[in-house]
Coordinates of C-alpha atoms and ligand atoms in Angstrom, one line a residue:
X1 CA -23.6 -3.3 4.0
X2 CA -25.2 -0.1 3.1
X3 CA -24.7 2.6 1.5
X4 CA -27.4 5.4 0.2
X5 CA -27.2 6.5 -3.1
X6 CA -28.8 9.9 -3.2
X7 CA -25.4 12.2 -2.4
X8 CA -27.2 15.1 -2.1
X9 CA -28.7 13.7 1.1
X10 CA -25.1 11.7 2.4
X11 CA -24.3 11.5 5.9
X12 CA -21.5 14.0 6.8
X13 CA -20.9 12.3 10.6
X14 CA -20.8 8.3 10.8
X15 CA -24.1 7.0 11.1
X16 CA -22.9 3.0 10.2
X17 CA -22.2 0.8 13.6
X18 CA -19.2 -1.1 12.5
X19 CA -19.5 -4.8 14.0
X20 CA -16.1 -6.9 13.1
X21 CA -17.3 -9.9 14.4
X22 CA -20.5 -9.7 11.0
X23 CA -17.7 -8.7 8.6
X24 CA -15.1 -12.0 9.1
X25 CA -15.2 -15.0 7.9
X26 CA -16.8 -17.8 10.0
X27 CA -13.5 -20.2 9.3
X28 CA -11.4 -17.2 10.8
X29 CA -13.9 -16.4 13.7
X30 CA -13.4 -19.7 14.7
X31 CA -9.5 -20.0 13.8
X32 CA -7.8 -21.2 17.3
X33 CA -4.9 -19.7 15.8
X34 CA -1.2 -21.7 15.8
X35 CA 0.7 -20.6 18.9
X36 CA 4.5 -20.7 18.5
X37 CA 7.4 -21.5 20.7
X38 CA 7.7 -17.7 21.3
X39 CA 4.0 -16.9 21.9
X40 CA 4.3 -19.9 24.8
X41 CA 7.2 -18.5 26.8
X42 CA 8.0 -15.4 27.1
X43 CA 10.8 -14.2 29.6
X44 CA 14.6 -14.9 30.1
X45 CA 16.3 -18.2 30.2
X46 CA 20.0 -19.5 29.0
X47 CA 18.9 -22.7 27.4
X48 CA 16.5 -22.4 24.7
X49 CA 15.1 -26.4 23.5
X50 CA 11.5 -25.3 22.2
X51 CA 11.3 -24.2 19.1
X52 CA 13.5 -27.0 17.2
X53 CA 15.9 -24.5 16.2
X54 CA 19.8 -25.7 16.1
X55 CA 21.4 -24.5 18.9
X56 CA 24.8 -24.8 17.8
X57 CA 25.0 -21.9 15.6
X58 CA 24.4 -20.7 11.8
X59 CA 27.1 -21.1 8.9
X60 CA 27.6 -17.7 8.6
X61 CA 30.0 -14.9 10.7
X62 CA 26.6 -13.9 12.7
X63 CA 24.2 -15.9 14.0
X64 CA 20.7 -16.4 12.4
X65 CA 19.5 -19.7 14.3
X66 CA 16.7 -18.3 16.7
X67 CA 13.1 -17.6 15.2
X68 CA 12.7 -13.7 15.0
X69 CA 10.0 -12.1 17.2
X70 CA 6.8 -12.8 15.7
X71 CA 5.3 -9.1 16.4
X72 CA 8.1 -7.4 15.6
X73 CA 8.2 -5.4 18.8
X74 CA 10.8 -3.0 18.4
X75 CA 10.2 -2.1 14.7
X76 CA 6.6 -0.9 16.0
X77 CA 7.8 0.7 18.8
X78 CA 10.2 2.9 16.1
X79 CA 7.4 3.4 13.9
X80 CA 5.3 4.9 17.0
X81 CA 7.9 7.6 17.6
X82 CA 8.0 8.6 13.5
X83 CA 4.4 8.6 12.5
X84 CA 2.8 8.9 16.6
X85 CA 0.6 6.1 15.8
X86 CA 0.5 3.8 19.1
X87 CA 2.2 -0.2 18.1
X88 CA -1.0 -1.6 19.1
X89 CA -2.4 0.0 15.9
X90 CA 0.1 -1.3 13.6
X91 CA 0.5 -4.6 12.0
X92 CA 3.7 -5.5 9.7
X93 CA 3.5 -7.5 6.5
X94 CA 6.0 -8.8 4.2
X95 CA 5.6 -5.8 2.1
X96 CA 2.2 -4.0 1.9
X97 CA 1.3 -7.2 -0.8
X98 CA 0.9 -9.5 2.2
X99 CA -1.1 -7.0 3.9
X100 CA -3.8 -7.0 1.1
X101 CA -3.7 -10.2 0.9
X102 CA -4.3 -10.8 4.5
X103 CA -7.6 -9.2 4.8
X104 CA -9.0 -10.9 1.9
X105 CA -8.2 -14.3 3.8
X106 CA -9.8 -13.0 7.0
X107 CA -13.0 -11.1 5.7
X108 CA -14.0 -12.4 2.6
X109 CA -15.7 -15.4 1.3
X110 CA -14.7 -16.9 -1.3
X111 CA -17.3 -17.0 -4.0
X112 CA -20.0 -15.1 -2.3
X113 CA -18.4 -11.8 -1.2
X114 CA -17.1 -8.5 -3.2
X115 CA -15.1 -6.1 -3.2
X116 CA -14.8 -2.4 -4.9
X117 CA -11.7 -1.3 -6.7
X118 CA -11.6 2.3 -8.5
X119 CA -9.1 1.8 -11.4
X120 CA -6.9 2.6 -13.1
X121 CA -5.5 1.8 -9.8
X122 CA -3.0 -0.5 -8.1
X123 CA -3.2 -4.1 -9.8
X124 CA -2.7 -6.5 -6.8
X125 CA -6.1 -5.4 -5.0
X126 CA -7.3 -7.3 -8.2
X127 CA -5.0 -10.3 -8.1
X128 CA -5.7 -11.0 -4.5
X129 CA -8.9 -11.1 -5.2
X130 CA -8.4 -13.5 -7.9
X131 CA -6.1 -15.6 -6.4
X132 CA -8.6 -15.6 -3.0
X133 CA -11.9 -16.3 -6.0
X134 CA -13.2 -13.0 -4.4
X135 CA -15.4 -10.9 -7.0
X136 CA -13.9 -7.8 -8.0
X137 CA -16.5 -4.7 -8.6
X138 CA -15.7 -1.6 -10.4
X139 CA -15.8 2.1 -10.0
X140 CA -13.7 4.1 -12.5
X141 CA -12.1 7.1 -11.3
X142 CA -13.6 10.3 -13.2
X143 CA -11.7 11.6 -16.2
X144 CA -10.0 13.8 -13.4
X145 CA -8.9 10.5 -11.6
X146 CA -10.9 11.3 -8.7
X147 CA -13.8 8.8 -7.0
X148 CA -17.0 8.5 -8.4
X149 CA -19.2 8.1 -5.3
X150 CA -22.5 7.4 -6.8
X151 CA -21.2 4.3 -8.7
X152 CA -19.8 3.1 -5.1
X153 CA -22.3 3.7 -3.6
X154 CA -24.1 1.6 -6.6
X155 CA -22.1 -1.4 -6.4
X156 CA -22.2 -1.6 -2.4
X157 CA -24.2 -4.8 -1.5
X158 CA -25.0 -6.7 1.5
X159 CA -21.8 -9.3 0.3
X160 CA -19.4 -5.9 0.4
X161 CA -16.6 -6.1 2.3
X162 CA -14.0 -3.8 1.1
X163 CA -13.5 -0.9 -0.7
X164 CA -9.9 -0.2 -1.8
X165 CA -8.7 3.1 -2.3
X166 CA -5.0 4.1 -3.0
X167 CA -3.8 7.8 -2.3
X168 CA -1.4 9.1 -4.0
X169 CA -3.2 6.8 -6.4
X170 CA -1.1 4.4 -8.5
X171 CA -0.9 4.6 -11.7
X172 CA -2.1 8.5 -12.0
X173 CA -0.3 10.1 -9.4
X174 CA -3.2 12.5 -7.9
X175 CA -3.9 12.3 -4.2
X176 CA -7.7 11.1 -3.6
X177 CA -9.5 13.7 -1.9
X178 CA -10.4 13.9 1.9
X179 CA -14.0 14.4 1.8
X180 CA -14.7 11.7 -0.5
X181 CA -13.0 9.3 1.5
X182 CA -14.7 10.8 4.6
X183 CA -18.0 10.2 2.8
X184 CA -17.2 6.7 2.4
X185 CA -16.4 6.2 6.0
X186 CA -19.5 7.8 6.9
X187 CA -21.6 5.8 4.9
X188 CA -20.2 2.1 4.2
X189 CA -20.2 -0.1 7.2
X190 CA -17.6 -2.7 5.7
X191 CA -13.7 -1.9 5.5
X192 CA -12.5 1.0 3.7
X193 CA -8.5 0.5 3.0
X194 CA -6.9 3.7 1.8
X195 CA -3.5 2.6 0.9
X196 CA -0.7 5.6 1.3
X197 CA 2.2 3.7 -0.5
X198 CA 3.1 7.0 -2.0
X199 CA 2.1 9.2 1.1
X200 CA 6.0 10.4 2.2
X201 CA 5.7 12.7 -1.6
X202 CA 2.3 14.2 -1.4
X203 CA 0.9 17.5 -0.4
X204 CA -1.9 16.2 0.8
X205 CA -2.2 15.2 4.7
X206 CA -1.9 11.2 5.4
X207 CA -5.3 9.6 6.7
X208 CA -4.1 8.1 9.4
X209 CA -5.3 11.0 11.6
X210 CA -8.5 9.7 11.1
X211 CA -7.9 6.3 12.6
X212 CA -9.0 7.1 15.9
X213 CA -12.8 8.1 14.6
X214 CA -13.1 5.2 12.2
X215 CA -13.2 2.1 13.7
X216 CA -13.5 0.2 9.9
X217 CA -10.6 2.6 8.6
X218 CA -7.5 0.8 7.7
X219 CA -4.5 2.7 6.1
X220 CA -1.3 0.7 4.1
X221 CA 2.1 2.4 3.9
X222 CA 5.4 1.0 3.1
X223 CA 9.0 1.0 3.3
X224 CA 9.7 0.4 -0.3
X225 CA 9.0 4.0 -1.8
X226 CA 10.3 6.7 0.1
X227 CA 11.9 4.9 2.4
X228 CA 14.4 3.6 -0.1
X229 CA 13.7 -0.3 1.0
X230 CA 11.9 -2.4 -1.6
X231 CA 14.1 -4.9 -1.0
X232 CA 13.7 -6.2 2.7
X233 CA 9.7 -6.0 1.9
X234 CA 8.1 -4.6 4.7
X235 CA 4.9 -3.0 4.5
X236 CA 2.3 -1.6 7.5
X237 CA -1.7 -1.8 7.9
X238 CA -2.8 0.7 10.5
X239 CA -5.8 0.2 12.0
X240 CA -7.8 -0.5 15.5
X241 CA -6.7 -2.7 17.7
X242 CA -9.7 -5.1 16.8
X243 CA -8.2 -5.1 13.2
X244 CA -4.7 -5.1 14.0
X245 CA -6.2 -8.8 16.0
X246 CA -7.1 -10.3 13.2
X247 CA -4.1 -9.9 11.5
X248 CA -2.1 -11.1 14.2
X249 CA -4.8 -13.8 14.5
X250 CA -4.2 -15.5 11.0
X251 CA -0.4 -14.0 10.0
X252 CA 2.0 -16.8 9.3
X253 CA 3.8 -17.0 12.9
X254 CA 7.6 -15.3 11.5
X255 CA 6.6 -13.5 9.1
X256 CA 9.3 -10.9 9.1
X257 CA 13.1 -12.2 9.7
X258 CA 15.4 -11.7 11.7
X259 CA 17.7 -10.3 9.4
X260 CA 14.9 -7.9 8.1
X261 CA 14.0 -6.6 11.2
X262 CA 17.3 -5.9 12.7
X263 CA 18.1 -4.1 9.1
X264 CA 14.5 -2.2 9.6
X265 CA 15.7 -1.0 13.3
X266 CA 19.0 0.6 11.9
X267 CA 17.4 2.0 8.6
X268 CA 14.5 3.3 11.6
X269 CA 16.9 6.0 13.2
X270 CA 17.9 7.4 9.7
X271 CA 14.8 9.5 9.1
X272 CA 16.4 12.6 8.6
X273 CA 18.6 10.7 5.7
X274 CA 15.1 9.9 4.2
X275 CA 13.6 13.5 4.0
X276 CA 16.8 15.0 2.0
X277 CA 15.6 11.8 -0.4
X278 CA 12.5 12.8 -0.5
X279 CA 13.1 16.3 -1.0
X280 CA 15.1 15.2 -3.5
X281 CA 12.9 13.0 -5.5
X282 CA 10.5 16.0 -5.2
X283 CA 12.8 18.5 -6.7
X284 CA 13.5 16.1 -9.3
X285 CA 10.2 15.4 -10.0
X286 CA 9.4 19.0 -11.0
X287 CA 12.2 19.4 -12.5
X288 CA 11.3 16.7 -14.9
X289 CA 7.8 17.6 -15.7
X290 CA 9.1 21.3 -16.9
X291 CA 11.5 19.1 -19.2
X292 CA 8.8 16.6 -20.4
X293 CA 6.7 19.7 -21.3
X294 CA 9.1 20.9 -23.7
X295 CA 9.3 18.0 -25.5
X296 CA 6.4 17.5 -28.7
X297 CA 5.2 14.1 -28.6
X298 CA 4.1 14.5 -25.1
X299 CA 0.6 15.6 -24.6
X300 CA 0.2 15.5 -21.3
X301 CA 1.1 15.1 -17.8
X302 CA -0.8 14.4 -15.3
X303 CA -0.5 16.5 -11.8
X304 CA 1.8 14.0 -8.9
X305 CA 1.9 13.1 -5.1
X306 CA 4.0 10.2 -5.9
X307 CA 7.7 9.3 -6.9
X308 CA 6.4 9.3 -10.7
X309 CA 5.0 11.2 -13.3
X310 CA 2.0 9.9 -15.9
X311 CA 2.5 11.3 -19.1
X312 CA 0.5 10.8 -22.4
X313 CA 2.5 10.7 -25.5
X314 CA 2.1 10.1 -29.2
X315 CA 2.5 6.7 -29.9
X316 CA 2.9 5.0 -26.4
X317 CA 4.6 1.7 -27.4
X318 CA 7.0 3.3 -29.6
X319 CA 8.6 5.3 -27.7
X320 CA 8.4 2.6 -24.9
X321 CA 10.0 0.5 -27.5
X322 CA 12.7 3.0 -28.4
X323 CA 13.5 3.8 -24.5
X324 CA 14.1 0.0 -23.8
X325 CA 16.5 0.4 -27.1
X326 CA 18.3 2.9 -25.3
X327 CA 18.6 1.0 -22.0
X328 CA 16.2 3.1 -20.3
X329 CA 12.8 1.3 -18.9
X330 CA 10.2 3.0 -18.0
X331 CA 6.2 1.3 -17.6
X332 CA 3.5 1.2 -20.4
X333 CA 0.5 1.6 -19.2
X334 CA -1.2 2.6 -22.3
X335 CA -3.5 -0.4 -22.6
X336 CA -4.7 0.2 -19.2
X337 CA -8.7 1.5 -19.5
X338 CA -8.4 5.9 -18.3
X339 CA -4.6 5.7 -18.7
X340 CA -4.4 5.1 -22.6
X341 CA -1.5 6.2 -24.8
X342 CA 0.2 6.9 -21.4
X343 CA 3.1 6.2 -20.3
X344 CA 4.6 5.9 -16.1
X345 CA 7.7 7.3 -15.8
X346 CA 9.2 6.6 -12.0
X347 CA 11.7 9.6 -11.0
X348 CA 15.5 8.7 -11.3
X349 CA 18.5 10.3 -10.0
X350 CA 19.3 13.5 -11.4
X351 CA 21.7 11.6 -13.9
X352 CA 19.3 9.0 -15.0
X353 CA 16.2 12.0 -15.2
X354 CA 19.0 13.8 -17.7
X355 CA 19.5 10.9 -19.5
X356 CA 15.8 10.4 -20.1
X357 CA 15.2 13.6 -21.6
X358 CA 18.5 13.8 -23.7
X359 CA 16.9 10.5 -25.0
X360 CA 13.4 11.4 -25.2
X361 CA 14.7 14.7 -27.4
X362 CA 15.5 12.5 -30.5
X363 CA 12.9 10.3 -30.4
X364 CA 11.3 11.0 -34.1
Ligands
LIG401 C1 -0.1 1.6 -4.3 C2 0.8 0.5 -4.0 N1 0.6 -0.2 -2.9 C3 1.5 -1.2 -2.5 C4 2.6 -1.5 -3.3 C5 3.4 -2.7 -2.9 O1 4.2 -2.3 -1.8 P1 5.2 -3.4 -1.1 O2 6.5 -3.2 -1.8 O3 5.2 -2.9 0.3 O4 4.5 -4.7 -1.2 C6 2.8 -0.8 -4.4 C7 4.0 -1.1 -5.3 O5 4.3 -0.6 -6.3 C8 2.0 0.2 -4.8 O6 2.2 1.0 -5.9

């Protein structure tokens, strides 16, 4: 893996040749992967007896006794007609967790390869890691929570595989700009995972668009922000079709159930439903940093793509402390490194928002 360090002189069109086959992991090049009862037969029959399942039925008022379909064919097929993105680009994941945790199984070696984080950002890129005995490298955002390029570019060696990014960044809220991420692409021949969790609030355009030039590009959204879903857990990597392979390659068979995906489908044809939410959200989100402004102990707040504000206040834990007294939990994220005596405030209804700031206005 390369990367140049002198910016003045980086590449502005890809000049890395991307070779998947170098970046996996020899166990996983060699995986003859499991091949399930559906992956053997597909087609129509009346009398299914190969896949162990009980045929006579379920103990519940529908049905759940059949395995689910392991690719989740008609959930893809949705997604193409919402976001254009063709279902041969798409894998799905037991929320966007499993699809982190996925590429560290298939690309990185345990105790030999790295991979570059830019915190304060998203925790479970680190976790993974941890949990897979990957090493983690850091970049720090700059004080204005964008990338530093010439400490990537630093870190970047020939045991690199990834380099996570998250736009709209969690925990600060600020979209990651274009050209920086461009530059990456342009200049690191490993995978560069932007993850877009926070993508259905932000200004800023998603990167998917820039899947079909990028053949080491993979973008993560989910269902569980804007999509109002956390609880069914379903998350999407977007990527080529060599990527999307992998994935498939090593994914446990049924990954998804059948319960989920038929939920998914329904919630699927509601996207209209979803963009008065998000409008919502947004509104409320505004509405509730001119509040916050007003109010003295709080210092400042940082500019938002997401569904939540970051806001530094005077004495972080106490009024975290004096919130939960109230009923009202918010995060502390003050002893996070570039996010001290901050606090992350998610947006609420317009009720709960209200109910914040009436709180937050005797806090003494
Ligand atoms: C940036 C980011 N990515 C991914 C996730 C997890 O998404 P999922 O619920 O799909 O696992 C979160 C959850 O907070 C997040 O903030």
């Amino acid at each position: 893996m390369q990367m140049p360090c002198v910016f003045a002189e980086i590449n502005k069109t890809r000049s890395m040749s991307f070779r998947i086959d170098q970046l996996l992991r020899d166990n996983i090049r060699k995986l003859v992967p499991y091949s399930s009862a559906r992956d053997e037969f597909h087609g129509q029959a009346s009398i299914w007896l190969d896949a162990n399942e009980n045929s006579i039925g379920s103990p519940l008022l529908k049905w759940y006794n059949r395995y689910p379909d392991p690719y989740q064919q008609k959930i893809k097929e949705k997604i193409a007609g919402i976001k254009g993105i063709p279902a041969a680009n798409q894998f799905i994941g037991n929320g966007s967790d499993e699809c982190i945790d996925l590429l560290y199984r298939a690309f990185c070696e345990p105790g030999r390869d790295n991979v570059i984080i830019c915190p304060p950002t998203y925790g479970m890129y680190e976790v993974s890691a941890n949990i897979n005995n990957i090493e983690i490298r850091r970049a720090p955002l700059h004080a204005d929570f964008q990338l530093d390029l010439e400490s990537i570019a630093g870190l970047i060696d020939g045991n690199t595989k990834i380099i996570w990014i998250c736009s709209p960044n969690n925990p600060t809220g600020n979209s990651i700009h274009f050209e920086s991420v461009e530059t990456i692409l342009n200049n690191f021949d490993g995978l560069v995972v932007v993850d877009e969790a926070y993508i259905n609030f932000a200004r800023q355009k998603s990167f998917t668009q820039l899947l079909p030039e990028y053949p080491n590009l993979i973008i993560l959204q989910t269902l569980s922000k804007a999509w109002g879903l956390a609880g069914l857990r379903l998350g999407m990597a977007f990527a080529s079709e060599e990527i999307i392979s992998i994935y498939n390659k090593i994914k446990p068979p049924y990954n998804i159930s059948e319960a989920v995906q038929e939920l998914i489908i329904k919630a699927l044809d509601n996207v209209e439903e979803v963009n008065v939410m998000i409008k919502e959200i947004v509104q409320q989100r505004e509405w509730l940093r001119n509040e916050l402004t007003t109010l003295p102990n709080v210092k400042h707040i940082y500019p938002s793509d997401a569904n939540f504000l970051l806001v530094k206040v005077d004495e972080a834990k106490k009024v975290y402390d004096y919130l939960v007294e109230k009923q009202i939990v918010v995060r502390d994220r003050s002893k996070v490194p570039g996010c001290e005596g901050c606090l992350r405030i998610t947006i609420g209804t317009e009720k709960e928002n209200k109910e914040l700031i009436e709180a937050l206005k005797y806090f003494s």
